[in-house]
Coordinates of C-alpha atoms in Angstrom, one line a residue:
X1 CA 30.3 -28.4 -43.9
X2 CA 33.4 -26.5 -42.7
X3 CA 36.4 -28.4 -41.4
X4 CA 38.5 -27.1 -38.5
X5 CA 41.5 -26.2 -40.6
X6 CA 39.3 -24.2 -43.0
X7 CA 37.9 -22.0 -40.3
X8 CA 40.9 -19.7 -39.9
X9 CA 40.9 -19.1 -43.7
X10 CA 37.2 -18.2 -43.7
X11 CA 37.7 -15.9 -40.6
X12 CA 40.6 -14.2 -42.3
X13 CA 38.6 -13.6 -45.5
X14 CA 35.7 -12.2 -43.4
X15 CA 38.1 -9.9 -41.5
X16 CA 39.6 -8.7 -44.8
X17 CA 36.2 -8.0 -46.2
X18 CA 35.1 -6.0 -43.1
X19 CA 38.4 -4.0 -43.0
X20 CA 38.0 -3.3 -46.8
X21 CA 34.5 -2.0 -46.3
X22 CA 35.6 0.2 -43.4
X23 CA 38.4 1.6 -45.5
X24 CA 36.0 2.5 -48.3
X25 CA 33.6 4.1 -45.9
X26 CA 36.4 6.2 -44.4
X27 CA 37.5 7.3 -47.8
X28 CA 33.9 8.4 -48.7
X29 CA 33.6 10.4 -45.5
X30 CA 37.0 12.2 -46.1
X31 CA 36.0 13.0 -49.7
X32 CA 32.6 14.4 -48.7
X33 CA 34.1 16.4 -45.8
X34 CA 36.7 18.1 -48.0
X35 CA 34.7 18.3 -51.2
X36 CA 37.1 16.1 -53.2
X37 CA 36.4 13.5 -55.8
X38 CA 36.1 9.9 -54.6
X39 CA 37.8 7.2 -56.8
X40 CA 36.3 3.7 -56.9
X41 CA 39.5 1.6 -56.4
X42 CA 37.7 -1.6 -57.5
X43 CA 37.6 -0.3 -61.1
X44 CA 40.8 1.8 -60.9
X45 CA 43.1 1.4 -64.0
X46 CA 46.7 2.5 -64.0
X47 CA 48.2 4.4 -66.9
X48 CA 51.4 2.4 -67.4
X49 CA 53.4 5.2 -69.0
X50 CA 52.4 7.7 -66.3
X51 CA 53.3 5.2 -63.6
X52 CA 56.8 4.6 -65.0
X53 CA 57.4 8.4 -65.3
X54 CA 57.2 9.0 -61.5
X55 CA 59.8 7.8 -59.1
X56 CA 58.4 4.8 -57.2
X57 CA 60.1 5.9 -54.0
X58 CA 57.9 9.1 -54.0
X59 CA 54.7 7.0 -54.4
X60 CA 55.8 4.8 -51.4
X61 CA 56.8 7.8 -49.2
X62 CA 53.7 9.9 -49.9
X63 CA 51.4 7.0 -50.2
X64 CA 49.7 7.8 -53.5
X65 CA 49.1 6.5 -57.0
X66 CA 48.9 8.7 -60.1
X67 CA 45.6 8.6 -62.0
X68 CA 46.0 10.9 -65.0
X69 CA 48.1 13.7 -66.4
X70 CA 45.9 16.8 -66.8
X71 CA 46.8 20.1 -68.5
X72 CA 49.5 21.6 -66.3
X73 CA 48.8 19.4 -63.3
X74 CA 48.8 15.8 -62.1
X75 CA 45.8 14.0 -60.7
X76 CA 46.7 11.6 -57.8
X77 CA 44.8 9.3 -55.6
X78 CA 45.6 9.5 -51.8
X79 CA 44.0 8.1 -48.7
X80 CA 44.8 11.2 -46.6
X81 CA 44.7 14.5 -48.4
X82 CA 44.7 16.6 -45.1
X83 CA 48.5 17.0 -44.7
X84 CA 49.1 20.3 -46.5
X85 CA 52.8 20.3 -45.8
X86 CA 53.2 16.9 -47.3
X87 CA 51.2 18.0 -50.4
X88 CA 53.5 21.1 -50.9
X89 CA 56.6 18.8 -50.7
X90 CA 55.1 16.5 -53.2
X91 CA 54.3 19.3 -55.7
X92 CA 57.8 20.6 -55.3
X93 CA 59.4 17.2 -55.9
X94 CA 57.1 16.4 -58.9
X95 CA 57.6 19.9 -60.4
X96 CA 53.9 20.5 -61.0
X97 CA 50.6 21.2 -59.2
X98 CA 48.7 18.2 -57.8
X99 CA 45.0 17.6 -58.0
X100 CA 44.1 15.3 -55.1
X101 CA 41.4 12.6 -55.3
X102 CA 40.5 10.2 -52.4
X103 CA 40.8 6.4 -52.4
X104 CA 40.8 3.6 -49.9
X105 CA 44.2 3.2 -48.2
X106 CA 44.3 -0.6 -48.4
X107 CA 43.5 -0.6 -52.2
X108 CA 46.3 2.0 -52.8
X109 CA 48.8 -0.1 -50.8
X110 CA 47.8 -3.2 -52.8
X111 CA 48.4 -1.4 -56.1
X112 CA 51.8 -0.3 -54.9
X113 CA 52.7 -3.8 -53.7
X114 CA 52.0 -5.4 -57.0
X115 CA 53.3 -2.6 -59.1
X116 CA 56.4 -2.5 -61.3
X117 CA 58.7 -1.8 -58.4
X118 CA 60.5 -5.1 -58.9
X119 CA 60.7 -4.4 -62.7
X120 CA 62.3 -1.0 -61.8
X121 CA 65.0 -2.7 -59.7
X122 CA 65.4 -5.3 -62.4
X123 CA 66.0 -2.6 -65.1
X124 CA 68.5 -0.8 -62.9
X125 CA 70.3 -4.1 -62.1
X126 CA 71.2 -4.6 -65.7
X127 CA 72.8 -1.1 -66.1
X128 CA 76.0 -1.6 -64.2
X129 CA 78.3 -4.6 -64.0
X130 CA 81.4 -4.6 -61.7
X131 CA 81.5 -8.4 -61.6
X132 CA 82.4 -10.5 -58.5
X133 CA 81.0 -13.8 -57.4
X134 CA 79.7 -13.7 -53.8
X135 CA 79.3 -16.9 -51.6
X136 CA 76.0 -18.1 -50.2
X137 CA 74.6 -16.8 -46.9
X138 CA 75.3 -19.2 -44.1
X139 CA 72.1 -18.6 -42.1
X140 CA 70.0 -21.2 -44.0
X141 CA 67.1 -19.8 -46.1
X142 CA 67.8 -16.5 -47.8
X143 CA 65.2 -13.7 -47.3
X144 CA 64.2 -11.9 -50.5
X145 CA 62.9 -8.3 -50.5
X146 CA 63.1 -5.1 -52.4
X147 CA 65.2 -3.6 -49.6
X148 CA 67.7 -6.4 -49.6
X149 CA 68.0 -6.2 -53.4
X150 CA 68.4 -2.4 -53.4
X151 CA 71.2 -2.5 -50.8
X152 CA 73.1 -5.5 -52.3
X153 CA 76.6 -4.5 -53.4
X154 CA 77.2 -7.0 -56.1
X155 CA 75.4 -6.2 -59.4
X156 CA 75.3 -9.9 -60.3
X157 CA 73.6 -10.9 -57.1
X158 CA 71.3 -7.9 -57.5
X159 CA 70.4 -9.0 -61.0
X160 CA 69.7 -12.6 -60.1
X161 CA 67.8 -11.8 -56.9
X162 CA 65.7 -9.1 -58.7
X163 CA 65.0 -11.5 -61.6
X164 CA 63.6 -14.0 -59.1
X165 CA 61.7 -11.4 -57.1
X166 CA 60.1 -10.0 -60.2
X167 CA 59.2 -13.5 -61.4
X168 CA 57.3 -14.2 -58.2
X169 CA 55.5 -10.9 -58.4
X170 CA 54.4 -11.6 -61.9
X171 CA 53.1 -15.1 -61.1
X172 CA 55.8 -16.8 -63.3
X173 CA 56.1 -20.6 -63.0
X174 CA 59.6 -20.8 -64.6
X175 CA 62.6 -18.5 -65.3
X176 CA 64.5 -19.4 -68.5
X177 CA 68.1 -18.1 -68.9
X178 CA 68.9 -18.7 -72.6
X179 CA 72.4 -18.2 -74.1
X180 CA 72.8 -17.0 -77.6
X181 CA 75.7 -16.1 -79.8
X182 CA 76.3 -12.6 -78.5
X183 CA 73.8 -12.1 -75.7
X184 CA 71.9 -13.7 -72.8
X185 CA 68.1 -13.6 -72.8
X186 CA 66.0 -14.0 -69.6
X187 CA 62.4 -15.1 -70.0
X188 CA 59.4 -15.8 -67.7
X189 CA 56.8 -18.5 -68.3
X190 CA 53.5 -16.9 -67.2
X191 CA 50.2 -18.8 -67.6
X192 CA 52.1 -21.3 -69.8
X193 CA 53.6 -18.8 -72.3
X194 CA 57.1 -17.4 -72.4
X195 CA 57.7 -13.6 -72.2
X196 CA 61.0 -11.8 -72.3
X197 CA 61.7 -10.4 -68.8
X198 CA 64.1 -7.6 -69.8
X199 CA 66.5 -6.3 -72.4
X200 CA 69.2 -9.0 -73.4
X201 CA 72.3 -9.0 -71.3
X202 CA 75.8 -8.9 -72.8
X203 CA 77.3 -12.3 -73.4
X204 CA 80.4 -11.6 -71.3
X205 CA 78.2 -11.6 -68.1
X206 CA 76.7 -15.0 -68.9
X207 CA 79.0 -17.2 -67.0
X208 CA 78.8 -15.1 -63.8
X209 CA 75.0 -15.2 -63.9
X210 CA 75.0 -19.0 -64.3
X211 CA 77.6 -19.3 -61.6
X212 CA 75.5 -17.3 -59.1
X213 CA 72.5 -19.6 -59.8
X214 CA 74.8 -22.6 -59.3
X215 CA 76.1 -21.3 -56.0
X216 CA 72.5 -20.8 -54.8
X217 CA 71.5 -24.4 -55.9
X218 CA 74.8 -25.9 -54.5
X219 CA 76.0 -27.1 -57.9
X220 CA 79.5 -27.5 -59.2
X221 CA 80.5 -24.1 -60.7
X222 CA 83.6 -25.7 -62.4
X223 CA 81.6 -28.3 -64.3
X224 CA 80.3 -26.9 -67.6
X225 CA 80.1 -30.0 -69.8
X226 CA 77.3 -32.1 -68.3
X227 CA 73.7 -31.2 -67.1
X228 CA 73.2 -30.5 -63.4
X229 CA 70.1 -30.4 -61.3
X230 CA 69.7 -28.8 -57.9
X231 CA 67.3 -26.8 -55.7
X232 CA 67.3 -23.9 -53.2
X233 CA 64.8 -22.1 -51.0
X234 CA 64.0 -18.4 -50.4
X235 CA 61.9 -16.6 -47.8
X236 CA 59.5 -14.2 -49.5
X237 CA 57.0 -12.1 -47.6
X238 CA 56.9 -14.5 -44.7
X239 CA 56.6 -17.7 -46.7
X240 CA 59.1 -20.3 -48.0
X241 CA 59.3 -20.9 -51.8
X242 CA 61.2 -23.8 -53.3
X243 CA 63.1 -23.5 -56.6
X244 CA 64.3 -26.3 -58.8
X245 CA 67.3 -25.6 -61.0
X246 CA 68.4 -27.3 -64.2
X247 CA 71.6 -26.3 -65.9
X248 CA 72.3 -27.7 -69.4
X249 CA 75.2 -27.2 -71.8
X250 CA 74.3 -25.8 -75.2
X251 CA 76.2 -24.6 -78.3
X252 CA 76.8 -21.1 -77.0
X253 CA 77.3 -21.9 -73.3
X254 CA 75.1 -23.1 -70.5
X255 CA 71.3 -22.6 -70.4
X256 CA 69.4 -22.6 -67.1
X257 CA 65.8 -23.1 -66.1
X258 CA 64.5 -22.3 -62.6
X259 CA 61.1 -23.8 -61.7
X260 CA 59.3 -21.8 -59.0
X261 CA 57.3 -24.0 -56.6
X262 CA 55.2 -21.7 -54.5
X263 CA 53.7 -24.0 -51.8
X264 CA 51.5 -21.2 -50.5
X265 CA 50.3 -20.1 -53.8
X266 CA 50.2 -16.3 -54.4
X267 CA 46.8 -16.6 -56.1
X268 CA 44.3 -15.7 -53.3
X269 CA 41.6 -18.0 -54.6
X270 CA 44.0 -21.0 -54.3
X271 CA 44.4 -20.5 -50.6
X272 CA 41.5 -22.8 -50.1
X273 CA 42.1 -25.4 -52.8
X274 CA 38.9 -27.0 -54.0
X275 CA 37.6 -28.5 -57.3
X276 CA 35.2 -25.6 -57.9
X277 CA 38.0 -23.1 -58.4
X278 CA 39.8 -25.2 -61.1
X279 CA 37.3 -24.5 -63.8
X280 CA 35.6 -27.9 -64.2
X281 CA 32.1 -27.8 -65.7
X282 CA 29.2 -28.8 -63.3
X283 CA 28.7 -32.3 -64.7
X284 CA 32.4 -33.3 -64.6
X285 CA 32.7 -31.8 -61.1
X286 CA 29.7 -33.8 -59.8
X287 CA 31.1 -37.0 -61.3
X288 CA 34.6 -36.4 -59.9
X289 CA 33.3 -35.7 -56.5
X290 CA 31.4 -39.0 -56.6
X291 CA 34.5 -41.0 -57.6
X292 CA 36.8 -39.4 -55.0
X293 CA 34.4 -40.5 -52.3
X294 CA 34.4 -44.2 -53.3
X295 CA 35.8 -46.5 -50.6
X296 CA 38.6 -47.9 -52.8
X297 CA 39.8 -48.0 -56.4
X298 CA 42.0 -45.7 -58.5
X299 CA 41.4 -42.2 -59.7
X300 CA 43.8 -41.5 -62.6
X301 CA 44.5 -38.0 -63.9
X302 CA 46.4 -37.7 -67.2
X303 CA 47.8 -35.0 -69.4
X304 CA 51.2 -33.5 -70.5
X305 CA 53.7 -31.9 -68.2
X306 CA 52.3 -28.6 -66.8
X307 CA 48.6 -29.4 -67.4
X308 CA 47.6 -29.0 -63.7
X309 CA 47.3 -32.8 -62.9
X310 CA 48.9 -32.5 -59.4
X311 CA 46.8 -29.4 -58.5
X312 CA 43.7 -31.4 -59.4
X313 CA 44.8 -34.2 -57.1
X314 CA 45.5 -31.8 -54.3
X315 CA 42.1 -30.3 -54.7
X316 CA 40.6 -33.8 -54.5
X317 CA 42.5 -34.5 -51.3
X318 CA 41.5 -31.2 -49.8
X319 CA 37.8 -32.0 -50.4
X320 CA 37.9 -35.5 -48.9
X321 CA 40.3 -34.9 -46.1
X322 CA 39.0 -35.7 -42.6
X323 CA 40.3 -36.6 -39.2
X324 CA 38.9 -40.2 -39.6
X325 CA 41.1 -41.1 -42.6
X326 CA 44.9 -41.4 -42.9
X327 CA 46.1 -39.9 -46.2
X328 CA 49.7 -40.3 -47.3
X329 CA 51.3 -38.9 -50.5
X330 CA 54.6 -39.6 -52.3
X331 CA 55.6 -36.8 -54.7
X332 CA 58.5 -35.5 -56.7
X333 CA 58.7 -32.8 -55.3
X334 CA 56.0 -31.8 -52.7
X335 CA 54.5 -28.7 -54.5
X336 CA 51.8 -27.7 -52.0
X337 CA 51.8 -28.5 -48.2
X338 CA 48.4 -29.7 -47.1
X339 CA 47.6 -29.7 -43.4
X340 CA 46.6 -33.1 -41.9
X341 CA 48.2 -35.1 -44.7
X342 CA 51.5 -37.0 -44.6
X343 CA 53.6 -36.0 -47.6
X344 CA 56.8 -37.7 -48.6
X345 CA 59.2 -36.2 -51.1
X346 CA 61.0 -38.7 -53.5
X347 CA 64.8 -38.7 -53.1
X348 CA 66.3 -40.9 -55.8
X349 CA 69.9 -40.1 -54.8
X350 CA 69.2 -41.7 -51.4
X351 CA 67.2 -44.6 -52.9
X352 CA 63.7 -43.3 -52.0
X353 CA 61.9 -44.0 -55.3
X354 CA 58.1 -44.0 -56.0
X355 CA 58.0 -47.8 -55.8
X356 CA 60.1 -48.1 -52.6
X357 CA 58.1 -45.2 -50.9
X358 CA 54.8 -46.7 -52.0
X359 CA 55.7 -50.1 -50.4
X360 CA 56.6 -48.3 -47.1
X361 CA 53.3 -46.2 -47.2
X362 CA 51.3 -49.4 -47.3
X363 CA 52.8 -50.5 -44.0
X364 CA 51.5 -47.3 -42.4
X365 CA 47.9 -48.4 -42.8
X366 CA 46.7 -45.6 -45.0
X367 CA 43.1 -45.2 -46.2
X368 CA 43.9 -43.0 -49.2
X369 CA 47.2 -42.7 -51.1
X370 CA 48.4 -40.2 -53.7
X371 CA 51.3 -41.3 -56.0
X372 CA 52.6 -38.2 -57.7
X373 CA 53.3 -40.0 -61.0
X374 CA 53.5 -43.5 -62.3
X375 CA 56.6 -43.8 -64.3
X376 CA 57.6 -47.5 -64.3
X377 CA 56.3 -51.0 -64.2
X378 CA 56.9 -51.6 -60.5
X379 CA 55.1 -48.5 -59.3
X380 CA 52.2 -49.2 -61.7
X381 CA 51.8 -52.8 -60.3
X382 CA 52.0 -51.7 -56.6
X383 CA 49.4 -48.9 -57.2
X384 CA 47.0 -51.2 -59.0
X385 CA 47.4 -53.8 -56.2
X386 CA 46.8 -51.1 -53.6
X387 CA 43.6 -50.1 -55.3
X388 CA 42.4 -53.7 -55.4
X389 CA 43.1 -54.3 -51.7
X390 CA 40.9 -51.6 -50.2
X391 CA 42.8 -48.4 -50.7
X392 CA 41.7 -45.3 -52.7
X393 CA 44.6 -44.4 -54.9
X394 CA 45.1 -41.0 -56.6
X395 CA 47.7 -40.8 -59.3
X396 CA 48.8 -39.3 -62.6
X397 CA 50.3 -40.7 -65.8
X398 CA 51.5 -39.0 -69.0
X399 CA 49.2 -39.7 -71.9
X400 CA 47.4 -37.6 -74.5
X401 CA 43.8 -38.6 -73.7
X402 CA 41.7 -41.0 -71.5
X403 CA 42.0 -43.9 -74.0
X404 CA 45.8 -43.6 -74.5
X405 CA 46.1 -44.3 -70.7
X406 CA 45.1 -47.9 -71.3
X407 CA 48.0 -48.4 -73.7
X408 CA 50.4 -46.8 -71.3
X409 CA 49.6 -49.3 -68.6
X410 CA 49.6 -52.3 -71.0
X411 CA 53.2 -51.2 -72.0
X412 CA 54.1 -51.3 -68.3
X413 CA 53.1 -55.0 -68.3
X414 CA 50.2 -54.4 -65.9
X415 CA 47.5 -57.1 -66.0
X416 CA 44.6 -55.7 -68.0
X417 CA 41.9 -57.4 -65.9
X418 CA 43.4 -56.1 -62.6
X419 CA 43.9 -52.6 -64.0
X420 CA 40.3 -52.3 -65.3
X421 CA 38.9 -53.7 -62.0
X422 CA 40.9 -51.2 -60.0
X423 CA 40.1 -48.2 -62.1
X424 CA 37.2 -45.9 -61.0
X425 CA 37.7 -43.1 -63.6
X426 CA 40.3 -41.5 -65.9
X427 CA 40.4 -37.7 -66.1
X428 CA 42.3 -36.0 -68.9
X429 CA 42.9 -32.3 -68.7
X430 CA 44.7 -29.3 -70.2
X431 CA 45.1 -25.7 -69.2
X432 CA 43.9 -22.8 -71.3
X433 CA 44.5 -19.1 -70.5
X434 CA 41.5 -17.1 -69.3
X435 CA 40.6 -13.7 -70.9
X436 CA 41.5 -10.9 -68.5
X437 CA 38.2 -9.6 -66.9
X438 CA 39.6 -6.1 -66.7
X439 CA 40.0 -5.6 -70.4
X440 CA 37.5 -8.1 -71.8
X441 CA 35.7 -7.0 -74.9
X442 CA 33.7 -8.5 -77.8
X443 CA 35.7 -9.9 -80.6
X444 CA 35.0 -10.3 -84.3
X445 CA 36.0 -13.7 -85.7
X446 CA 37.4 -13.9 -89.2
X447 CA 36.3 -16.6 -91.7
X448 CA 39.8 -18.0 -91.6
X449 CA 39.7 -18.4 -87.8
X450 CA 36.4 -20.2 -88.1
X451 CA 37.8 -22.5 -90.6
X452 CA 41.0 -23.2 -88.6
X453 CA 38.8 -24.0 -85.6
X454 CA 36.6 -26.4 -87.5
X455 CA 33.5 -24.3 -87.0
X456 CA 30.7 -23.4 -89.5
X457 CA 30.3 -19.6 -89.5
X458 CA 26.7 -20.0 -90.5
X459 CA 25.9 -22.1 -87.4
X460 CA 27.7 -19.7 -85.0
X461 CA 26.6 -16.4 -86.6
X462 CA 24.7 -15.3 -83.5
X463 CA 27.4 -16.5 -81.1
X464 CA 29.3 -13.7 -79.2
X465 CA 33.0 -14.3 -78.8
X466 CA 35.3 -12.3 -76.5
X467 CA 39.0 -11.3 -76.3
X468 CA 41.3 -9.3 -74.0
X469 CA 42.4 -5.9 -75.2
X470 CA 45.5 -5.9 -73.0
X471 CA 45.9 -3.8 -69.8
X472 CA 48.1 -3.1 -66.8
X473 CA 46.6 -6.0 -64.9
X474 CA 47.5 -8.6 -67.5
X475 CA 50.8 -7.0 -68.7
X476 CA 49.2 -6.2 -72.0
X477 CA 48.6 -9.9 -72.9
X478 CA 44.8 -9.9 -72.7
X479 CA 44.9 -13.1 -70.5
X480 CA 45.0 -13.4 -66.7
X481 CA 45.2 -16.9 -65.1
X482 CA 44.3 -20.3 -66.5
X483 CA 41.4 -22.7 -66.2
X484 CA 41.1 -26.5 -66.9
X485 CA 39.4 -28.2 -69.8
X486 CA 38.6 -31.9 -69.2
X487 CA 37.3 -35.2 -70.4
X488 CA 36.2 -37.8 -67.9
X489 CA 36.0 -41.5 -68.7
X490 CA 33.5 -43.2 -66.4
X491 CA 34.4 -47.0 -66.2
X492 CA 30.9 -48.3 -66.6
X493 CA 30.2 -52.0 -67.2
X494 CA 30.0 -51.5 -70.9
X495 CA 33.3 -49.6 -71.1
X496 CA 35.0 -52.2 -69.0
X497 CA 33.8 -55.0 -71.3
X498 CA 35.0 -53.2 -74.4
X499 CA 38.4 -52.7 -72.8
X500 CA 38.7 -56.3 -71.8
X501 CA 37.7 -57.4 -75.3
X502 CA 40.6 -55.1 -76.5
X503 CA 38.2 -53.3 -78.9
X504 CA 39.7 -50.4 -81.0
X505 CA 40.2 -47.1 -79.2
X506 CA 37.7 -45.4 -81.6
X507 CA 34.9 -47.8 -80.6
X508 CA 35.6 -47.2 -76.8
X509 CA 35.6 -43.4 -77.4
X510 CA 32.3 -43.6 -79.3
X511 CA 30.7 -45.7 -76.5
X512 CA 31.9 -43.3 -73.9
X513 CA 30.6 -40.3 -75.9
X514 CA 27.2 -42.1 -76.1
X515 CA 27.3 -42.4 -72.3
X516 CA 27.8 -38.6 -71.9
X517 CA 31.6 -38.2 -72.0
X518 CA 32.5 -34.7 -73.2
X519 CA 35.7 -34.7 -75.3
X520 CA 38.6 -32.2 -74.6
X521 CA 37.7 -30.3 -77.7
X522 CA 34.1 -30.0 -76.8
X523 CA 35.0 -28.8 -73.3
X524 CA 37.3 -26.2 -74.8
X525 CA 34.7 -24.9 -77.2
X526 CA 32.2 -24.7 -74.3
X527 CA 34.7 -22.4 -72.5
X528 CA 35.0 -20.3 -75.6
X529 CA 31.2 -19.9 -76.0
X530 CA 31.0 -18.9 -72.3
X531 CA 33.5 -16.1 -73.0
X532 CA 36.1 -17.6 -70.7
X533 CA 38.8 -18.1 -73.4
X534 CA 39.5 -17.5 -77.1
X535 CA 39.4 -19.7 -80.2
X536 CA 43.1 -19.2 -80.9
X537 CA 43.9 -20.3 -77.4
X538 CA 42.0 -23.5 -77.5
X539 CA 43.4 -24.3 -81.0
X540 CA 46.9 -24.2 -79.4
X541 CA 46.1 -27.0 -76.8
X542 CA 43.5 -29.2 -78.5
X543 CA 43.2 -31.0 -81.8
X544 CA 40.6 -29.5 -84.2
X545 CA 38.1 -32.2 -85.1

C-alpha cells in the first residue's frame, strides 16, 4: 500500500525513468541518422587518467566526456554531434582530431556532475596560500557550489569549502584534519574507512585552517587548550546539510573532525527509507516487521557507534508511519527529517536531555516513541515504563551483541522483570562494505585467508568468492556502499525464563540459536557466500568463531 507522502517520490522516479528512456531513444535516432557509434551509457567506464588530462571546463562547455585516446585522435561521447563549428573549436582547443560517438544527454550530465571537478578545485586550492581569515557570511546558511569556491578570493576559505564540497560529492561521513610534526593531513571517512583526501598541507597553514572551521562553527578561535564542539549548516544543491564539529588539542596542535549529517541522503535508494534497502536477510526482515507492528513494548537496536542503528530505526518508523498514530522522537542530533513525525533535538546546554524530553513526550499522548540512545539510568527507566504502559518504544544502546544488552540495562539499575516484560526483541547489527558492482570479479582465496576466517578449505572448495578490482566508480577501492549484518533475539517465553533465572550468557545464546537466531558471524558469512562482500571485510567487523 502506498501512503500519500510516498506518492510524489514514486511519481518523480517514474518521470525520471520515462525521461531517461526518451533520452536514450533520441541518442539512438541521432546515431543512426548520422552513421555514428552509439555508446551504452549504463555500462560506460571512464578512463581516470584520460579524464584528468582534459580541462574540466571544456567538458562542461562542450558537453562531452572522453572515452578513449586513439592513435592520433580522441574519441568523445556527445549528445549533439551536429554542430560542426562547435566540433572545430573543440578540436582546436584539444590540439587533436576528435572522433564523435553519441550518448544520452542526461547520462553525460550525470557523469560530469559526479566527476572529479571538486577534486580539481581541491588540488588547485592547496597550491597557493596568501593567508587571511575571513568572517562568516551574515545571511544565515551559506550556499556551497563549484562557482562560489572558484570565485572565492581567500585561498584558506577556498581550501576549506572545497574540502567540504568534495567530501559531500564522495559520500564521506566525516572529514578528519590531523596535525603532525611538519604537516597537516586531511582524510575522508567513506563507507567506514579513512582515505587521504589530498597531498599533506604545510604545517604553517594549520592554525588558519582550524580557525576557519572554528569561525564556521561559531567556536572560540583564541582557545586552543581545551576541546570544543560546535555545528554549522550549508546549502548544497538546494538542500540543507548539517555539520558537527569537534576540535581537540593534540601534541602537535589542534585536530578537528567534521561529521556530515546529510538529512536528505545523497544516495538515491535512501530517498524512500525502508527495511528492504538496508540489507537484512528475508527471515530477519520478516521478524522485525512483525515486532515493529506490535501494539506496545520495546524494540531495541544495539551496536557500536556508526553501525547504522539510527538508520534502522528511521526505516522502521517509515514503514509503520500512518495518519492514525502520533509518533514522536527525541534524538541527538536529528539526522534525517521524516515527514509526519514530530522530531525533537536534544539540547543539553539548555537542559533538554533525553530523560527530560522523554517525560515531556509522554504528556503529548504519543502512540510510538523513538529515543535516539539510552545513556543513563533515568532514561532507561522511563523508556521501560513507557513500553509497559502501552507505548511502542524504539531505542538504541551501545553493546557488542544481543546478550550483552541485558548486562547494560542491569548496570543501569533497571528492574530485570520489568525490562524483560517490556522487551519485544533485540537487534544487533554491524555494517560491512559491499563489493562494487562495476568492477566485481571472481576471487581466489588463499589457504591463509581460509584459516584466518575459521573456514575449512575442503568444505568450501566449490564456493565462488568475489572481490572488487577497483574502478572510477569506487575510487579504486573495490567497494561501493555498505550493507547491514544482523542478529535478532526474539524474546520467546523460554528466553525470558532463562534471563529471569539469570542463566549464563552462553546458555541463552545456545537456546536462541536453537530457536533459529542467526549470529552476526553467520549473517556475515552468508553475505560473503552471496558475493555481496569479502572475507577480509567481515573479518574486520566480526569475531572469528
